Each structure stands twice: as structure tokens, then as C-alpha cells.
Coordinates of C-alpha atoms and ligand atoms in Angstrom, one line a residue:
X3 CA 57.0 20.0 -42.0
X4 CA 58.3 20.9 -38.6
X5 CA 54.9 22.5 -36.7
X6 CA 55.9 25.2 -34.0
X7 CA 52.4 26.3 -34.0
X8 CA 51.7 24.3 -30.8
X9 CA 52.5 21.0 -28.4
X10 CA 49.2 19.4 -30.1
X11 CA 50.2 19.2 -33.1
X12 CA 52.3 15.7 -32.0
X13 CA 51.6 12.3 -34.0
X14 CA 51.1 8.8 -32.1
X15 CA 53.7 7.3 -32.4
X16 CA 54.0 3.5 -33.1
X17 CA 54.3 2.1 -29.7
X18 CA 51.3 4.2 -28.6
X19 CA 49.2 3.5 -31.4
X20 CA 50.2 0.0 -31.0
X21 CA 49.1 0.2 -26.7
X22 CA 46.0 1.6 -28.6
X23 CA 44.9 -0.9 -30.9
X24 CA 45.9 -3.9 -27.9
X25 CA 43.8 -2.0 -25.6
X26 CA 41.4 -4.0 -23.7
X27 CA 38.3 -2.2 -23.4
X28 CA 34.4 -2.1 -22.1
X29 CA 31.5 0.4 -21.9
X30 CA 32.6 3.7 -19.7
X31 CA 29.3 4.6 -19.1
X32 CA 28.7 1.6 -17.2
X33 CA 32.5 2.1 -15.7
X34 CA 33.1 -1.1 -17.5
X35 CA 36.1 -0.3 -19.5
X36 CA 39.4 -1.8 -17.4
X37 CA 41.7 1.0 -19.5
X38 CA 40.0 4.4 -19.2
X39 CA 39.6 2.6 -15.4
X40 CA 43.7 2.0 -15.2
X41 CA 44.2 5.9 -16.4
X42 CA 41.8 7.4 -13.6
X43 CA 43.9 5.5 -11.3
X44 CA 47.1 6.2 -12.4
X45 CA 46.2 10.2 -12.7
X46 CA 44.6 10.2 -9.6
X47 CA 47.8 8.5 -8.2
X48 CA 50.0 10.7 -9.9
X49 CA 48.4 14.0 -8.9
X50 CA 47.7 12.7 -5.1
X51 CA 44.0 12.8 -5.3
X52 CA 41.4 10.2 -4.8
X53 CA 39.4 9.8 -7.9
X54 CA 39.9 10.9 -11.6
X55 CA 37.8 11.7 -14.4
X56 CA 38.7 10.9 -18.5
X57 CA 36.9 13.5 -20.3
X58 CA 37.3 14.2 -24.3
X59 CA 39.1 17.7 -24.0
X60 CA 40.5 19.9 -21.5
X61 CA 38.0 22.6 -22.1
X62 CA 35.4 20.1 -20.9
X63 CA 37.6 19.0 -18.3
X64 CA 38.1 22.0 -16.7
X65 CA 34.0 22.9 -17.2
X66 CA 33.3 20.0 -15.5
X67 CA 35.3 21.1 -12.4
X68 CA 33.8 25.1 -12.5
X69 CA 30.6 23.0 -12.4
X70 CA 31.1 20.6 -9.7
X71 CA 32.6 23.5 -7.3
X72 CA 30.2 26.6 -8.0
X73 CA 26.3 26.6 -8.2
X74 CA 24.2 29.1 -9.9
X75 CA 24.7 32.3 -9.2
X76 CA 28.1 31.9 -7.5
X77 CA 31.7 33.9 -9.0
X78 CA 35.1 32.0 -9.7
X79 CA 38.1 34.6 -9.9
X80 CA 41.0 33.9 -12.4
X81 CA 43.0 35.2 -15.3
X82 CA 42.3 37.5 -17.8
X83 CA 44.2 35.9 -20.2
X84 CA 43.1 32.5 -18.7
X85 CA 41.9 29.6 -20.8
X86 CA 39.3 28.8 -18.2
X87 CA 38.6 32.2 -18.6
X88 CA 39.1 33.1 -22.2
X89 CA 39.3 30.3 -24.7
X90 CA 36.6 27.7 -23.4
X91 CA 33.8 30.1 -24.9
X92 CA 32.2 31.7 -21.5
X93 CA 31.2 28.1 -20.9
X94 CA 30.9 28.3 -17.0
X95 CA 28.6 31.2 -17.2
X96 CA 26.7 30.2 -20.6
X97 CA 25.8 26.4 -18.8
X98 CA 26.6 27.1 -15.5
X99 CA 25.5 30.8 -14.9
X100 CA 28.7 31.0 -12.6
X101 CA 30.7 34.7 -12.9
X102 CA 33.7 35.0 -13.8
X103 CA 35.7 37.7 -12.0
X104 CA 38.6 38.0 -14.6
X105 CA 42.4 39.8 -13.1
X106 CA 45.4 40.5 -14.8
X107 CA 48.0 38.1 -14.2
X108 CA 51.4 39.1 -12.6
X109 CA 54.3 38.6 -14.6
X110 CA 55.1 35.1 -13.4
X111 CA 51.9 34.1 -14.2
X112 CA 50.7 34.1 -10.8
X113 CA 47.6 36.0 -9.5
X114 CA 48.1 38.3 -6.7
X115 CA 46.4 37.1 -3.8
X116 CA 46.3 40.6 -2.7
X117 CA 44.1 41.1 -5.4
X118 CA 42.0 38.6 -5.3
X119 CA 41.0 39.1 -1.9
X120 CA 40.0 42.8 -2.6
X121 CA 38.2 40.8 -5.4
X122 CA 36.3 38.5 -3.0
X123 CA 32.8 40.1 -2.3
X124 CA 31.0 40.3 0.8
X125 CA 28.4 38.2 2.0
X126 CA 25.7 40.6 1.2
X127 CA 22.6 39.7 -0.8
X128 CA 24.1 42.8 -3.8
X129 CA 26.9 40.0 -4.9
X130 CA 27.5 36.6 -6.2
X131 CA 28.8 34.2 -3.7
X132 CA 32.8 33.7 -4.7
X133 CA 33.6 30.6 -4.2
X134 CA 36.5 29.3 -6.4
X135 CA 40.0 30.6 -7.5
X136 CA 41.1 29.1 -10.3
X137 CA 45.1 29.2 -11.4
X138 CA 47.2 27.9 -14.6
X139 CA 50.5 25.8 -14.5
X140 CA 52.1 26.5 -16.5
X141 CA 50.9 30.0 -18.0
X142 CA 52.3 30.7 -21.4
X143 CA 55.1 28.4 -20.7
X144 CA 55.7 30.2 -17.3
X145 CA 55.7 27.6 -14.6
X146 CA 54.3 29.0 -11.3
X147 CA 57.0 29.5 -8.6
X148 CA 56.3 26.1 -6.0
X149 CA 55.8 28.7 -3.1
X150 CA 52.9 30.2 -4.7
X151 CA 51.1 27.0 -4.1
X152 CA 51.0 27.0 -1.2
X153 CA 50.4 30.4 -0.5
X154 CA 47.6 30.0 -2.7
X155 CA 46.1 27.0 -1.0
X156 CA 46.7 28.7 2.5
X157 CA 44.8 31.7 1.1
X158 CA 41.8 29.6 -0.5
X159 CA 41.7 27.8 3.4
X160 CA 41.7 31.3 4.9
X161 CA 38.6 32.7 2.4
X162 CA 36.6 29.6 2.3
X163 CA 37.4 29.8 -1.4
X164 CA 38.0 26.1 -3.5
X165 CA 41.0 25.8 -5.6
X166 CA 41.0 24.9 -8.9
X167 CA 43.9 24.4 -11.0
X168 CA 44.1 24.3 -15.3
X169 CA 47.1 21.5 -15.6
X170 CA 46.7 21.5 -18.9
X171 CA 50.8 21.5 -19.0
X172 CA 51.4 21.0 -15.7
X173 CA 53.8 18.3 -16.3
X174 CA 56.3 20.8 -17.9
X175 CA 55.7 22.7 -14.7
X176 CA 56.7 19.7 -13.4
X177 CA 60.0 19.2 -14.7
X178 CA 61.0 22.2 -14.8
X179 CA 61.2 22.3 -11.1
X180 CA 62.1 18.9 -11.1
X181 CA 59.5 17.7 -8.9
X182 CA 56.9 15.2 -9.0
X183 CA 54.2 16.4 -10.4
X184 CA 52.2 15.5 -7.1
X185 CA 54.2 18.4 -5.2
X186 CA 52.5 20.7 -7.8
X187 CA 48.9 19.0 -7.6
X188 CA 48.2 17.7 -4.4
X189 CA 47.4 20.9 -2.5
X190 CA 44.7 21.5 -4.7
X191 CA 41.1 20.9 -4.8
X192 CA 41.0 19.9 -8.2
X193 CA 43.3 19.0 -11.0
X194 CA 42.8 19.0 -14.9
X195 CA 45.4 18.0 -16.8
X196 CA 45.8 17.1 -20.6
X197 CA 47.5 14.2 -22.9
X198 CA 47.2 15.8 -25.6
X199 CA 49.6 18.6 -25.6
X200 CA 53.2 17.7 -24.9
X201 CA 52.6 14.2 -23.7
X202 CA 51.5 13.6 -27.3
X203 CA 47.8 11.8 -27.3
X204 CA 45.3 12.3 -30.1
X205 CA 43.1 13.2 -27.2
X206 CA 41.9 13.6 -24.0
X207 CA 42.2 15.5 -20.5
X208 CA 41.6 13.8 -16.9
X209 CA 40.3 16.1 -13.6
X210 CA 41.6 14.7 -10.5
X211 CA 39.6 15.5 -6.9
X212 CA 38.2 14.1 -3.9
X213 CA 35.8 11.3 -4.7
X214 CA 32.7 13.4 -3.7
X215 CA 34.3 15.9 -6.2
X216 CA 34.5 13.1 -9.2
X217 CA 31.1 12.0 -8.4
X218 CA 29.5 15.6 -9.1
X219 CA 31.6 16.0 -12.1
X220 CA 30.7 12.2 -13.7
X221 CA 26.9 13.7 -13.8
X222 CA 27.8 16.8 -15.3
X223 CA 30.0 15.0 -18.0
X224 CA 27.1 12.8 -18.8
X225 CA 25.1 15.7 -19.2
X226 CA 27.7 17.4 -21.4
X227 CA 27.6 14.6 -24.0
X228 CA 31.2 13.3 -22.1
X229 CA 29.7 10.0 -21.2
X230 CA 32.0 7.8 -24.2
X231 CA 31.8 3.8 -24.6
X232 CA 34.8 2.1 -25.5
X233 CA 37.1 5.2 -24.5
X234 CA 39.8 2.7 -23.6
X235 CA 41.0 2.6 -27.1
X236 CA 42.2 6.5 -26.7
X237 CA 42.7 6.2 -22.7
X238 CA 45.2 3.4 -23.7
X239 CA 47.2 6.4 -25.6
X240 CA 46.4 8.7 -22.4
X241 CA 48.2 5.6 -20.2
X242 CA 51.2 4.8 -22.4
X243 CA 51.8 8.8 -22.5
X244 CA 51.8 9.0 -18.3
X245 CA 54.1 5.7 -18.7
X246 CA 56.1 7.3 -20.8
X247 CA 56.5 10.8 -21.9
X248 CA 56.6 12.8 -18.8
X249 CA 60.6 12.5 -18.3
X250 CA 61.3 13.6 -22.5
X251 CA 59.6 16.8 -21.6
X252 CA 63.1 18.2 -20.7
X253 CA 64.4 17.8 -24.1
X254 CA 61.6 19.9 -25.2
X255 CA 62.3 23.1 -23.0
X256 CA 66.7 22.4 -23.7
X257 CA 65.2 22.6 -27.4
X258 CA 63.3 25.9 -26.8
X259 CA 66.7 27.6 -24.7
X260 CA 68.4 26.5 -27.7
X261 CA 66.3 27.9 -30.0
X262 CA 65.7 31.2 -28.1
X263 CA 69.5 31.1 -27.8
X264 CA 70.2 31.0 -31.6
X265 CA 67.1 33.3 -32.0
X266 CA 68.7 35.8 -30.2
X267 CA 71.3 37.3 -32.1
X268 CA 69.3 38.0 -35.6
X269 CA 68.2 41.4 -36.6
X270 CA 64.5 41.6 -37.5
X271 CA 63.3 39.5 -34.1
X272 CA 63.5 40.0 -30.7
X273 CA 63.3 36.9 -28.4
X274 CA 60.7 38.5 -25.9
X275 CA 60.7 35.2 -23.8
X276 CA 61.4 32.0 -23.2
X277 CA 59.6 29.4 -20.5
X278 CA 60.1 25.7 -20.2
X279 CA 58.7 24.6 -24.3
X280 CA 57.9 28.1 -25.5
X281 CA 59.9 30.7 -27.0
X282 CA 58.1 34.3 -27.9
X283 CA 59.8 36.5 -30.0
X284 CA 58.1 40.0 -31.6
X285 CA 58.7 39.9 -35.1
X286 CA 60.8 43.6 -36.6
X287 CA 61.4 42.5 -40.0
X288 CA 60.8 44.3 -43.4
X289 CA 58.1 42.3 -44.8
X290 CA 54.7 41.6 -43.4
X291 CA 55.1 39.0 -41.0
X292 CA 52.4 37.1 -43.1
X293 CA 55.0 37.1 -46.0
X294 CA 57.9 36.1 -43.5
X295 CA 55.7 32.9 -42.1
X296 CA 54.9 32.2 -45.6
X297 CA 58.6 32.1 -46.3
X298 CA 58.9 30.3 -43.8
X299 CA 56.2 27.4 -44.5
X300 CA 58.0 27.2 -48.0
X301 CA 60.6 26.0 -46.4
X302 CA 58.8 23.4 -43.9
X303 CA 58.5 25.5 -40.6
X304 CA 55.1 25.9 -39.7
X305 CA 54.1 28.6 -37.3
X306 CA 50.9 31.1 -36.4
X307 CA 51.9 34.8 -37.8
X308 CA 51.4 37.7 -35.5
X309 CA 52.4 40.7 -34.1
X310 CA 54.2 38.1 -31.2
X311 CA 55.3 34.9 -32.5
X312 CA 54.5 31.6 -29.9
X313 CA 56.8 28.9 -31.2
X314 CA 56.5 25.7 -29.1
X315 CA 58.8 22.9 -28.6
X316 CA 57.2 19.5 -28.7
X317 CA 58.1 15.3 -29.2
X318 CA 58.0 15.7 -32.7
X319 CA 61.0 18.4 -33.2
X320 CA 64.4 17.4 -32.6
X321 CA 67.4 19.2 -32.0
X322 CA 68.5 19.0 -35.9
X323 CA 65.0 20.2 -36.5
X324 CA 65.9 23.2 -34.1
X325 CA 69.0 24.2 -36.3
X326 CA 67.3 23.9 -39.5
X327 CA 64.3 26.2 -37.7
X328 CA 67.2 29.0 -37.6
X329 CA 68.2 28.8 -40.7
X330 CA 65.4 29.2 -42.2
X331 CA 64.6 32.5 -40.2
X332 CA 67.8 33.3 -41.6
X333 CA 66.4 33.2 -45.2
X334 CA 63.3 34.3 -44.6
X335 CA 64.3 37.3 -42.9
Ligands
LIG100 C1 44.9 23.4 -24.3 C2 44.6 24.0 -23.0 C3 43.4 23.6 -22.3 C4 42.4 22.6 -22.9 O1 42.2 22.7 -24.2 P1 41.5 21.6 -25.1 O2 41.9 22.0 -26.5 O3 40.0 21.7 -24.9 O4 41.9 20.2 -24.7 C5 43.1 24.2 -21.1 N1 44.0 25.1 -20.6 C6 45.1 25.4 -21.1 C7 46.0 26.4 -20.5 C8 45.5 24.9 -22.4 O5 46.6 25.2 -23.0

């Protein structure tokens, strides 16, 4: 089966799973495990912050950092269609009570800074306190432009505002720009990144920050349930990918021009975009689109139906994979 549903779809493959079952490990919650110690370290080194958190997911990751930078009662502004936002369940306001103030992102998946300072409410005793903007890279593929950064983090400076950012794929953003990802990460107050999306881990996200920053957010993981033993059999998996899948992520987004490219010229889609390892396309053809991802799943390509159709490139599709993805549109339309 070749799975464009999404980049977390990957398998471990047998060097990992082998780094995995060598992994020499202790109990986290008494900071004794040397490999879930080695990956904090090498994502705080990476990123260009101090300290580093493992946590089990990004959507606890980036709970943890909403958590450590806003108290009760304060606002965090970010994206409509933000996963901190949108998909992690209204977790900062349902165990944090911190407001969200939700914009629309701009078309490069940036949020206007004009906007969010009309956003930012006055010190007055009718409004939450804002204290947080919190940004995506990369946002449905899109990475951010690298000026934006610092715009952003000269804005934040300006507004007495923290700034959070959701890495969850902020390695593709990464090379893309072909940068190291610290030129991405290092301006901002806090960091969450994943391994388990296109660097290919079973599991497992890690929020980089100041050490003052980790230390607030190792109490609210422990209160969250985050607080894991011998994690260093997965953060072993988390290590090996940082050692070794950053780089391969360009074969991913050559594979999704490739595929948008091919894509292009059928009748019945539309490519409506393509950004480092995701192509869209808006589905025209004659059949439900239910019945044409059926056709195509009979025919080992796996993808979520819908009105817009996310296909995403990952470690586990090759390029032949690629043309046997097209041809099977081809039938199926
Ligand atoms: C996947 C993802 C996360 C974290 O999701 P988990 O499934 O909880 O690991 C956070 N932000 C973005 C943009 C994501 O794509």
C-alpha cells in the first residue's frame, strides 16, 4: 500500500528499530534515562536553545509550552486553522483557561502582524492579558518566508508578547530554505518540534526553551500524565531520526513537485498547490470522490477523500511509487 494520507504514516525502519532495542535506558522521571537525556541535548543544540523537553506527542508538546508561557486568564493569538488552535481539542483553554484569539492566516501561512497587534488588548481590567503569539512552520506544507521571523520576533519584543512556535515540520521548513534549522528556531521563545511525522519515529515530539522555560513545562508534563520511565527505548528512535533523516527530507518535497507535476495535466483534478512534501489538488471528476479514492485503494494508493485532496510525500514513497501514484489516478479517474 503506498499511504499519501499523511507523513506519520512512516514505519521504523531496521536501523532505527535496531538503535531502539540497543538503547541504553533509565527512569525519566528521575532524569535517569542517558537516551531520552542525549535527545534533549541534541534538540536543544539543534534548535539553539538551552534545555529540551521529550514529551509523547506534539499536541502535548505544544500544551505544555501554552502552559508554561500564559497563566489563567491570559489570551494567546494564532491561527484559525492552527493546530495549536484547532486540532489539540481547545486544550489550552479546557486545562489551562488561557483564550485563544484565533486570525485568519495570510496566504503564506504567515499571520499579519498588523493584525495581530489590532488583536492585542489593552491593559484594562475588561480584557484577558495577551501574552503569547503563537506561529506554524511549516503551515500546510507552506514554509514561512525567513524574514517573517524576525519580523515576528522584533514584533513580540516590541508588545511584550512570547513567541511560541508549532515545529511540528519545521525541519521541511528547514530544507527548503536550506538552512539550519537553528536559523528558523533560535529566535524564538519556544520550540516544539515532532519525530514522528517526516523524520519517521513511532513517536514523540520535544519543546526547546530557555531552562527556566523547560523547568515550568517538566511540572506541567508530570501533571499531564507525560512523566514516562524508560522513554529511552522510543527517544533512541527520536535520536537516530535527528542523526539521520533531516537531509532525505528533500527527496520528499522533489517527490511531491513531481507528483504535482504529473498531476497537473489530467482532467478531473486540479493541482491547487504544492509546498515542500504536500501536494493539494480539488478533485472534478465524475464519480463521488469516495468512489474515486476507493478506486484508488484497490489499487494500493491510500489517501483521505474530500472536497480537497492532501496527499503527502514521506520516507516510505519512492520516486517509482510516485509514477505508479499517477497511473493509478489515471484509471481511476
Ligand atoms: C502533527 C502536528 C502536531 C502534533 O500532533 P500529534 O499528533 O499530537 O503529535 C502539531 N502541529 C502540527 C502543525 C502538526 O501537523
Amino acid at each position: 500500500m503506498i499511504d499519501l494520507r499523511s507523513d506519520t504514516v512512516t514505519q521504523p525502519c531496521e536501523n532505527m528499530r535496531k538503535a531502539m532495542a540497543d538503547a541504553e535506558v533509565g527512569d525519566d522521571v528521575f532524569g535517569d534515562d542517558p537516551t531520552v537525556n542525549a535527545l534533549q541535548q541534541k534538540a536543544a543544540e539543534l534548535t539553539g536553545h538551552e534545555a529540551a523537553l521529550f514529551a509523547p506527542s506534539g499536541t502535548q508538546s505544544n500544551l505544555l509550552a501554552l502552559l508554561a508561557h500564559c497563566q489563567r486568564g491570559d489570551e494567546y493569538i494564532v491561527g484559525q486553522d492552527a493546530h495549536t488552535y484547532k486540532y489539540e481539542g481547545g486544550g489550552a483553554a479546557v486545562l489551562g483557561s488561557i483564550q485563544p484569539q484565533p486570525i485568519e492566516f495570510e496566504q503564506d501561512g504567515s499571520l499579519s502582524l498588523e493584525l495581530v497587534k489590532r488583536k492585542i488588548k489593552p491593559n484594562d481590567h475588561h480584557y484577558a492579558r495577551t501574552r503569547l503569539l503563537s506561529i506554524e512552520n511549516t503551515v500546510s506544507g507552506k514554509p514561512l518566508p525567513m524574514a517573517y521571523l524576525s519580523d515576528a520576533r522584533k514584533f513580540c519584543d516590541a508588545h511584550g508578547l512570547g513567541l511560541h512556535l508549532d515545529g511540528a515540520r519545521v525541519f521541511n521548513a528547514a530544507v527548503h530554505h536550506q538552512v539550519s534549522v537553528k536559523e528558523i528556531t533560535s529566535e524564538m521563545d519556544s520550540v516544539s518540534i515532532c519525530l514522528s511525522k517526516g523524520l519517521g519515529t513511532p513517536l514523540g515530539s520535544v519543546l526547546c526553551g530557555s531552562k527556566a522555560f523547560i523547568h515550568e513545562a517538566h511540572k506541567w508534563r508530570k501533571m499531564l500524565g507525560g512523566g514516562m520511565r524508560q522513554a529511552g527505548i522510543v527517544a533512541a528512535a527520536g535520536l537516530y531520526a535527528l542523526e539521520n533523516n533531516i537531509e532525505r527530507l528533500v527527496e520528499d518535497h522533489e517527490n511531491a513537485e513531481f507528483l504535482a507535476g504529473e498531476l497537473s495535466s489530467l482532467a478531473g483534478i486540479a493541482v491547487a498547490g504544492c509546498a515542500t512534501n504536500m501536494v493539494f489538488v480539488n478533485y472534478h471528476g465524475t464519480k463521488p470522490v469516495s468512489e474515486f479514492a476507493e478506486a484508488l485503494y484497490n489499487q494500493g494508493v491510500n489517501i483521505c477523500a474530500g472536497e480537497q485532496i492532501r496527499l503527502v510525500l514521506h520516507k516510505d514513497v519512492t520516486r517509482e511509487d510516485c509514477v505508479s501514484v499517477v497511473e493509478a489516478i489515471k484509471n481511476a479517474l
